[in-house]
Amino acid sequence: MGSTLGSQQVSGQNGIVYAATTEAAGRAAVAAARRLVVKIGSSSLTTTAGGLDRERLQALVGTLAGHVGHDRELVLVSSGAIAAGLAPLRLPRRPTDLASQQAAASVGQGLLLREYAAEFGRHGRTVGQVLLTVDDVTRRVHYRNAYRTLRKLLDLAVVPIVNENDTVATDEIRFGDNDRLAALVAALIHAEALVLLTDVDGLWTGDPAHPASHRIDEVRSGDPLTGVQLGRSGRTGVGTGGMVTKVEAARIATGAGIPVLLSSADLAGAALEAEPVGTLFHPHPSRPSARLHWLAHATTARGRLHLDDGAVAAVVDRRKSLLPAGITGVDGGFSAGDPVDLVDTAGRPVARGLVNYDAVELPPLLGRTTADLATALGPEYEREVVHRDDLVLFTS
């Protein structure tokens, strides 16, 4: 028997109060979604030795094809490329160095796509490969291009198979796991639901081995997750995601108004039939603008602007634009148009925004009013450092 966390109306960092809806209604919304993103973790596709488990893949594809008909749109975010490459390369376990991981991904990605193409083909579905890097979702132009590609594939009734482009990613610019990638893809295409299929049966109130622990049926914004753990798992060693990444992915997607269901891959059919399995994360009642959601969750700050107390109050409390007078310091090598974090006097990020100046331009402007700058340097210096329309707050 699962349990339900209390739904206190408390927001954490970037937290949003969720819509008031019943658990049954939320699960029904996931099951009925006409545009669905499903993420499958490595451990759900591989053997305990690390190779690709074709029987499990076949079963999962059969379940998805059986529950998501041709009249609905399906995007599959699939891990498993690195794991699929282990056996052909005679690697006994997932390598820890990036070069070996990329080599395994290079071999495994083709094997994985071939299996998906064959299995979906048995159900009359065509698949297409979409490999994304962090730049594809963190840079606005690339983000729009990724949307257009996915949108066209869906218009053509193709099932996009999405994965991180492990062969070219670096340690500094990686998603790190496909949970976050799946959430960003769901927001990108305005999905109606996100299902995270893994080798665990949801979130639990504590160690699943403890008799007092229970599976958490549903989570709403502000629910305390201290002590929460992932459910029972019998397959380990090939994936990268954990409880933190799954909760973060749920926060990203629900913040875009998308319900999220975390469930065991073995219970995928039950999850897609609205049965009470896994953990349901309720969505926010309305979607923010795609641009601000992108800024909050898809971007990586290229620098930091240090604000005095007055500027923090103006930006956070009064929703004003950031002016040079309230900035006390600049970190980073950003260019105009890049995302930067705005931090308070203690160094805590309070907002993220798109900056209107290069980093090298700002130091001589700090602490000066826009009127003074316009008089001394010209009218082009009367502009805000970050306009309020290009700001998203990190609430606490």
Short mmCIF file of C-alpha atoms in Angstrom, two decimals:
data_model
loop_
_atom_site.label_atom_id
_atom_site.label_comp_id
_atom_site.label_asym_id
_atom_site.label_seq_id
_atom_site.Cartn_x
_atom_site.Cartn_y
_atom_site.Cartn_z
CA MET A 1 0.00 0.00 0.00
CA GLY A 2 1.48 3.34 -0.96
CA SER A 3 1.30 6.58 0.93
CA THR A 4 0.66 10.21 0.07
CA LEU A 5 2.83 13.05 1.25
CA GLY A 6 1.01 16.01 2.72
CA SER A 7 0.47 18.81 0.23
CA GLN A 8 1.67 21.83 2.19
CA GLN A 9 1.64 25.01 0.14
CA VAL A 10 5.36 25.63 0.56
CA SER A 11 7.70 26.37 -2.33
CA GLY A 12 11.36 25.45 -2.36
CA GLN A 13 13.95 26.96 -4.69
CA ASN A 14 12.12 27.50 -7.97
CA GLY A 15 9.21 25.64 -6.37
CA ILE A 16 5.70 26.21 -7.66
CA VAL A 17 2.42 25.37 -5.93
CA TYR A 18 0.83 22.54 -7.90
CA ALA A 19 -2.71 22.35 -9.16
CA ALA A 20 -5.24 20.83 -6.78
CA THR A 21 -6.28 17.57 -8.44
CA THR A 22 -6.89 14.02 -7.30
CA GLU A 23 -4.31 11.32 -7.72
CA ALA A 24 -6.69 9.31 -9.91
CA ALA A 25 -7.27 12.30 -12.19
CA GLY A 26 -3.53 12.88 -12.46
CA ARG A 27 -2.86 9.28 -13.40
CA ALA A 28 -5.69 9.35 -15.92
CA ALA A 29 -4.16 12.46 -17.50
CA VAL A 30 -0.86 10.62 -17.94
CA ALA A 31 -2.57 7.57 -19.44
CA ALA A 32 -4.59 9.70 -21.87
CA ALA A 33 -1.77 12.04 -22.96
CA ARG A 34 -1.80 12.56 -26.71
CA ARG A 35 1.82 13.73 -26.73
CA LEU A 36 3.88 11.57 -24.41
CA VAL A 37 7.57 11.49 -23.54
CA VAL A 38 8.84 8.22 -22.07
CA LYS A 39 12.33 7.85 -20.63
CA ILE A 40 13.85 4.39 -20.26
CA GLY A 41 16.93 4.00 -18.07
CA SER A 42 19.98 1.89 -18.85
CA SER A 43 19.26 -0.64 -16.12
CA SER A 44 15.87 -1.37 -17.68
CA LEU A 45 17.46 -2.33 -21.00
CA THR A 46 20.53 -4.28 -20.00
CA THR A 47 21.51 -7.57 -18.46
CA THR A 48 23.17 -7.74 -15.07
CA ALA A 49 26.45 -8.25 -16.94
CA GLY A 50 25.96 -4.95 -18.76
CA GLY A 51 24.96 -6.08 -22.25
CA LEU A 52 21.83 -5.10 -24.11
CA ASP A 53 18.87 -7.24 -23.02
CA ARG A 54 16.92 -7.70 -26.25
CA GLU A 55 14.04 -9.50 -24.56
CA ARG A 56 13.46 -6.61 -22.16
CA LEU A 57 13.71 -4.08 -24.98
CA GLN A 58 11.25 -6.10 -27.06
CA ALA A 59 8.81 -6.29 -24.15
CA LEU A 60 9.03 -2.55 -23.47
CA VAL A 61 8.51 -1.61 -27.11
CA GLY A 62 5.54 -3.96 -27.28
CA THR A 63 4.03 -2.34 -24.21
CA LEU A 64 4.55 1.19 -25.52
CA ALA A 65 3.26 0.40 -29.00
CA GLY A 66 0.25 -1.34 -27.52
CA HIS A 67 -0.71 1.55 -25.27
CA VAL A 68 0.32 4.53 -27.42
CA GLY A 69 -1.56 4.18 -30.69
CA HIS A 70 -0.87 5.74 -34.07
CA ASP A 71 -3.23 8.59 -33.20
CA ARG A 72 -0.91 9.69 -30.38
CA GLU A 73 2.60 11.13 -30.42
CA LEU A 74 5.42 9.32 -28.63
CA VAL A 75 8.97 10.49 -27.96
CA LEU A 76 11.30 7.93 -26.41
CA VAL A 77 14.32 9.19 -24.46
CA SER A 78 16.46 6.11 -24.18
CA SER A 79 19.58 5.44 -22.20
CA GLY A 80 21.53 2.30 -22.93
CA ALA A 81 23.98 3.29 -25.67
CA ILE A 82 27.03 2.99 -23.45
CA ALA A 83 25.71 -0.17 -21.84
CA ALA A 84 24.97 -1.70 -25.26
CA GLY A 85 28.55 -1.08 -26.32
CA LEU A 86 30.15 -2.86 -23.39
CA ALA A 87 29.82 -6.44 -24.64
CA PRO A 88 31.08 -5.81 -28.22
CA LEU A 89 34.12 -4.02 -26.75
CA ARG A 90 34.63 -6.78 -24.17
CA LEU A 91 34.37 -4.31 -21.31
CA PRO A 92 33.33 -6.07 -18.09
CA ARG A 93 31.60 -3.02 -16.62
CA ARG A 94 30.68 0.58 -17.38
CA PRO A 95 33.95 2.54 -17.72
CA THR A 96 34.56 5.56 -15.54
CA ASP A 97 36.72 7.59 -17.93
CA LEU A 98 35.02 9.76 -20.54
CA ALA A 99 37.00 8.47 -23.54
CA SER A 100 36.00 4.85 -22.89
CA GLN A 101 32.39 5.88 -22.29
CA GLN A 102 32.37 7.70 -25.62
CA ALA A 103 33.87 4.70 -27.40
CA ALA A 104 31.22 2.44 -25.90
CA ALA A 105 28.49 4.90 -26.87
CA SER A 106 29.80 5.08 -30.43
CA VAL A 107 29.49 1.30 -30.78
CA GLY A 108 26.34 0.92 -28.72
CA GLN A 109 24.21 3.69 -30.19
CA GLY A 110 23.93 1.98 -33.56
CA LEU A 111 23.10 -1.35 -31.94
CA LEU A 112 20.44 0.25 -29.77
CA LEU A 113 18.79 2.10 -32.65
CA ARG A 114 18.81 -1.03 -34.81
CA GLU A 115 16.93 -2.92 -32.11
CA TYR A 116 14.39 -0.12 -31.67
CA ALA A 117 13.85 0.15 -35.43
CA ALA A 118 13.23 -3.59 -35.70
CA GLU A 119 10.88 -3.81 -32.72
CA PHE A 120 8.84 -0.70 -33.48
CA GLY A 121 8.73 -1.85 -37.11
CA ARG A 122 6.88 -4.97 -36.00
CA HIS A 123 4.12 -2.63 -34.83
CA GLY A 124 4.09 -0.52 -37.97
CA ARG A 125 6.03 2.37 -36.44
CA THR A 126 9.03 4.20 -37.88
CA VAL A 127 11.76 5.53 -35.60
CA GLY A 128 14.26 8.34 -36.03
CA GLN A 129 17.43 9.04 -34.10
CA VAL A 130 17.89 12.41 -32.37
CA LEU A 131 21.19 12.91 -30.54
CA LEU A 132 21.34 16.06 -28.43
CA THR A 133 24.11 17.90 -26.61
CA VAL A 134 23.75 20.41 -23.81
CA ASP A 135 24.26 23.21 -26.34
CA ASP A 136 21.19 22.00 -28.23
CA VAL A 137 18.95 22.96 -25.32
CA THR A 138 20.96 25.66 -23.56
CA ARG A 139 21.54 27.92 -26.55
CA ARG A 140 18.33 29.49 -27.76
CA VAL A 141 18.96 29.11 -31.51
CA HIS A 142 19.87 25.42 -31.11
CA TYR A 143 16.85 24.96 -28.84
CA ARG A 144 14.50 26.20 -31.54
CA ASN A 145 16.19 23.97 -34.13
CA ALA A 146 15.77 20.94 -31.88
CA TYR A 147 12.09 21.79 -31.49
CA ARG A 148 11.57 22.06 -35.24
CA THR A 149 13.25 18.71 -35.87
CA LEU A 150 11.23 16.89 -33.22
CA ARG A 151 8.03 18.59 -34.33
CA LYS A 152 8.55 17.51 -37.94
CA LEU A 153 9.28 13.92 -36.93
CA LEU A 154 6.07 13.81 -34.90
CA ASP A 155 4.11 15.35 -37.78
CA LEU A 156 5.41 12.49 -39.95
CA ALA A 157 4.24 9.91 -37.37
CA VAL A 158 7.83 8.98 -36.52
CA VAL A 159 8.86 7.92 -33.00
CA PRO A 160 11.97 9.99 -32.16
CA ILE A 161 14.55 8.02 -30.17
CA VAL A 162 16.40 10.69 -28.19
CA ASN A 163 19.68 10.31 -26.35
CA GLU A 164 22.54 12.51 -25.27
CA ASN A 165 25.26 12.63 -27.91
CA ASP A 166 27.77 10.91 -25.64
CA THR A 167 30.38 10.63 -28.36
CA VAL A 168 31.02 14.39 -28.49
CA ALA A 169 29.99 15.58 -25.02
CA THR A 170 32.66 16.59 -22.51
CA ASP A 171 32.71 16.36 -18.73
CA GLU A 172 32.07 20.09 -18.51
CA ILE A 173 29.06 20.09 -20.86
CA ARG A 174 26.97 17.01 -20.22
CA PHE A 175 23.45 16.37 -19.05
CA GLY A 176 24.95 13.68 -16.84
CA ASP A 177 21.83 11.55 -17.07
CA ASN A 178 18.82 11.23 -19.32
CA ASP A 179 16.29 12.13 -16.62
CA ARG A 180 17.01 15.83 -17.00
CA LEU A 181 17.21 15.48 -20.78
CA ALA A 182 13.78 13.82 -20.82
CA ALA A 183 12.27 16.64 -18.76
CA LEU A 184 13.75 19.29 -21.02
CA VAL A 185 12.54 17.48 -24.14
CA ALA A 186 9.05 17.20 -22.61
CA ALA A 187 9.00 20.94 -21.98
CA LEU A 188 10.49 21.66 -25.41
CA ILE A 189 7.72 19.86 -27.33
CA HIS A 190 4.92 20.84 -24.90
CA ALA A 191 4.27 17.23 -23.95
CA GLU A 192 1.11 16.35 -22.04
CA ALA A 193 2.91 13.84 -19.80
CA LEU A 194 6.35 12.47 -18.93
CA VAL A 195 6.86 8.88 -17.79
CA LEU A 196 10.21 7.93 -16.23
CA LEU A 197 10.67 4.16 -16.49
CA THR A 198 13.46 2.73 -14.41
CA ASP A 199 14.29 -0.33 -12.33
CA VAL A 200 12.63 0.98 -9.17
CA ASP A 201 9.00 1.16 -8.19
CA GLY A 202 8.83 4.84 -7.25
CA LEU A 203 9.82 7.04 -4.33
CA TRP A 204 9.63 5.67 -0.80
CA THR A 205 9.36 7.41 2.56
CA GLY A 206 12.63 5.79 3.64
CA ASP A 207 14.75 2.73 3.10
CA PRO A 208 12.45 0.29 1.26
CA ALA A 209 13.92 -2.54 3.32
CA HIS A 210 12.56 -0.96 6.51
CA PRO A 211 9.10 -2.26 7.49
CA ALA A 212 7.86 1.24 8.29
CA SER A 213 8.66 2.59 4.81
CA HIS A 214 5.96 2.99 2.18
CA ARG A 215 5.87 3.87 -1.47
CA ILE A 216 4.80 7.47 -2.06
CA ASP A 217 1.77 7.54 -4.36
CA GLU A 218 1.87 11.24 -5.22
CA VAL A 219 3.96 14.35 -4.70
CA ARG A 220 2.83 17.96 -4.81
CA SER A 221 4.85 21.16 -4.70
CA GLY A 222 6.34 21.82 -1.30
CA ASP A 223 6.01 18.24 -0.10
CA PRO A 224 8.97 17.47 2.19
CA LEU A 225 11.27 14.95 0.52
CA THR A 226 13.80 14.64 3.33
CA GLY A 227 14.69 11.00 3.78
CA VAL A 228 12.89 9.94 0.62
CA GLN A 229 14.60 7.13 -1.29
CA LEU A 230 14.12 5.28 -4.53
CA GLY A 231 12.21 2.04 -4.33
CA ARG A 232 13.39 -1.51 -4.66
CA SER A 233 15.87 -2.30 -7.39
CA GLY A 234 17.47 -5.50 -8.45
CA ARG A 235 19.62 -4.19 -11.29
CA THR A 236 22.53 -1.82 -10.79
CA GLY A 237 25.83 -0.77 -12.26
CA VAL A 238 25.00 0.51 -15.75
CA GLY A 239 23.13 3.79 -15.28
CA THR A 240 23.99 7.24 -13.96
CA GLY A 241 20.69 8.51 -12.58
CA GLY A 242 19.53 8.36 -8.97
CA MET A 243 16.81 9.76 -6.77
CA VAL A 244 18.13 13.32 -6.94
CA THR A 245 18.16 13.39 -10.75
CA LYS A 246 14.66 11.95 -10.98
CA VAL A 247 13.22 14.45 -8.51
CA GLU A 248 15.01 17.26 -10.36
CA ALA A 249 13.60 16.02 -13.68
CA ALA A 250 10.12 15.93 -12.15
CA ARG A 251 10.58 19.49 -10.86
CA ILE A 252 11.57 20.72 -14.33
CA ALA A 253 8.65 19.03 -16.07
CA THR A 254 5.98 19.83 -13.49
CA GLY A 255 7.17 23.43 -13.52
CA ALA A 256 6.20 23.45 -17.19
CA GLY A 257 2.72 22.14 -16.37
CA ILE A 258 3.52 18.52 -17.25
CA PRO A 259 2.53 15.61 -14.96
CA VAL A 260 5.28 13.09 -14.29
CA LEU A 261 5.00 9.42 -13.40
CA LEU A 262 8.01 7.56 -12.01
CA SER A 263 7.55 3.80 -12.27
CA SER A 264 9.28 0.49 -12.73
CA ALA A 265 9.75 -0.48 -16.37
CA ASP A 266 8.28 -3.86 -15.47
CA LEU A 267 5.03 -2.04 -14.62
CA ALA A 268 4.99 0.17 -17.72
CA GLY A 269 1.70 -1.29 -18.93
CA ALA A 270 0.01 -0.69 -15.59
CA ALA A 271 1.42 2.85 -15.47
CA LEU A 272 0.00 3.60 -18.92
CA GLU A 273 -3.39 2.27 -17.86
CA ALA A 274 -3.63 4.68 -14.90
CA GLU A 275 -3.22 1.93 -12.33
CA PRO A 276 -1.88 2.97 -8.89
CA VAL A 277 1.77 2.11 -9.47
CA GLY A 278 4.88 4.24 -9.06
CA THR A 279 4.89 7.85 -7.88
CA LEU A 280 2.87 10.61 -9.54
CA PHE A 281 4.22 14.18 -9.51
CA HIS A 282 1.40 16.67 -9.98
CA PRO A 283 1.93 19.56 -12.42
CA HIS A 284 1.65 23.26 -12.00
CA PRO A 285 -1.80 24.40 -13.18
CA SER A 286 -0.46 26.65 -15.93
CA ARG A 287 2.59 26.63 -18.14
CA PRO A 288 5.08 29.50 -17.90
CA SER A 289 6.31 30.99 -21.13
CA ALA A 290 8.56 28.57 -22.96
CA ARG A 291 11.28 31.21 -22.98
CA LEU A 292 11.33 31.69 -19.20
CA HIS A 293 11.15 27.96 -18.54
CA TRP A 294 14.08 27.52 -20.90
CA LEU A 295 15.98 30.26 -19.05
CA ALA A 296 15.28 28.74 -15.63
CA HIS A 297 15.97 25.10 -16.37
CA ALA A 298 17.77 24.58 -19.67
CA THR A 299 20.47 27.22 -19.51
CA THR A 300 23.82 27.15 -17.77
CA ALA A 301 24.93 30.44 -16.26
CA ARG A 302 28.01 31.83 -18.00
CA GLY A 303 28.80 34.18 -15.15
CA ARG A 304 27.57 35.91 -11.99
CA LEU A 305 26.55 39.45 -11.13
CA HIS A 306 26.89 40.39 -7.46
CA LEU A 307 24.05 42.62 -6.23
CA ASP A 308 23.79 44.91 -3.22
CA ASP A 309 20.77 44.64 -0.91
CA GLY A 310 18.89 47.38 -2.72
CA ALA A 311 19.26 45.69 -6.08
CA VAL A 312 18.17 42.34 -4.64
CA ALA A 313 15.02 43.97 -3.25
CA ALA A 314 14.32 45.72 -6.56
CA VAL A 315 14.73 42.55 -8.63
CA VAL A 316 13.13 40.02 -6.27
CA ASP A 317 10.47 42.00 -4.40
CA ARG A 318 9.52 44.65 -6.94
CA ARG A 319 10.27 42.68 -10.12
CA LYS A 320 12.39 45.51 -11.53
CA SER A 321 15.12 45.37 -14.15
CA LEU A 322 18.73 45.20 -12.96
CA LEU A 323 20.63 48.46 -13.37
CA PRO A 324 24.40 49.08 -13.10
CA ALA A 325 23.98 51.07 -9.88
CA GLY A 326 23.07 47.96 -7.88
CA ILE A 327 25.91 45.71 -9.08
CA THR A 328 29.01 45.36 -6.92
CA GLY A 329 30.98 42.73 -8.82
CA VAL A 330 31.19 40.60 -11.97
CA ASP A 331 32.41 37.02 -12.38
CA GLY A 332 32.86 35.09 -15.62
CA GLY A 333 33.64 35.68 -19.27
CA PHE A 334 30.14 36.04 -20.69
CA SER A 335 28.96 37.92 -23.77
CA ALA A 336 25.86 40.04 -24.28
CA GLY A 337 22.85 37.74 -24.54
CA ASP A 338 24.32 35.02 -22.33
CA PRO A 339 22.52 33.75 -19.20
CA VAL A 340 24.02 34.91 -15.90
CA ASP A 341 23.10 34.32 -12.27
CA LEU A 342 22.27 37.27 -10.04
CA VAL A 343 23.58 36.64 -6.52
CA ASP A 344 22.96 38.42 -3.22
CA THR A 345 25.56 39.69 -0.74
CA ALA A 346 25.98 36.16 0.64
CA GLY A 347 26.65 34.75 -2.83
CA ARG A 348 23.27 32.98 -3.09
CA PRO A 349 21.65 33.00 -6.56
CA VAL A 350 18.35 34.91 -6.48
CA ALA A 351 17.62 35.07 -10.21
CA ARG A 352 18.91 34.22 -13.66
CA GLY A 353 18.73 36.54 -16.63
CA LEU A 354 20.03 37.36 -20.08
CA VAL A 355 22.67 40.05 -19.78
CA ASN A 356 22.81 43.02 -22.16
CA TYR A 357 26.56 43.67 -21.83
CA ASP A 358 29.78 41.75 -22.33
CA ALA A 359 31.62 40.97 -19.10
CA VAL A 360 34.50 43.27 -20.03
CA GLU A 361 32.12 46.22 -20.50
CA LEU A 362 30.59 46.11 -17.04
CA PRO A 363 33.31 46.97 -14.46
CA PRO A 364 33.52 50.69 -15.37
CA LEU A 365 29.72 50.95 -15.18
CA LEU A 366 29.15 49.47 -11.72
CA GLY A 367 27.56 51.69 -9.10
CA ARG A 368 26.60 54.38 -11.61
CA THR A 369 23.10 55.46 -12.61
CA THR A 370 21.88 55.00 -16.17
CA ALA A 371 21.33 58.76 -16.45
CA ASP A 372 24.97 59.41 -15.51
CA LEU A 373 26.18 56.77 -17.95
CA ALA A 374 24.04 58.15 -20.78
CA THR A 375 25.44 61.63 -20.18
CA ALA A 376 29.05 60.50 -19.92
CA LEU A 377 29.17 57.70 -22.48
CA GLY A 378 26.17 58.09 -24.75
CA PRO A 379 22.50 57.07 -24.88
CA GLU A 380 23.27 53.42 -25.67
CA TYR A 381 24.49 53.05 -22.05
CA GLU A 382 21.08 53.95 -20.68
CA ARG A 383 19.92 50.35 -21.12
CA GLU A 384 19.40 47.88 -18.28
CA VAL A 385 22.05 45.30 -17.50
CA VAL A 386 19.28 42.68 -17.34
CA HIS A 387 15.73 43.58 -18.38
CA ARG A 388 12.94 42.32 -16.15
CA ASP A 389 11.37 40.48 -19.11
CA ASP A 390 14.59 38.46 -19.36
CA LEU A 391 14.65 37.49 -15.66
CA VAL A 392 13.46 34.41 -13.83
CA LEU A 393 13.52 34.34 -10.03
CA PHE A 394 14.89 31.63 -7.77
CA THR A 395 12.36 31.80 -4.94
CA SER A 396 13.31 30.57 -1.49
#
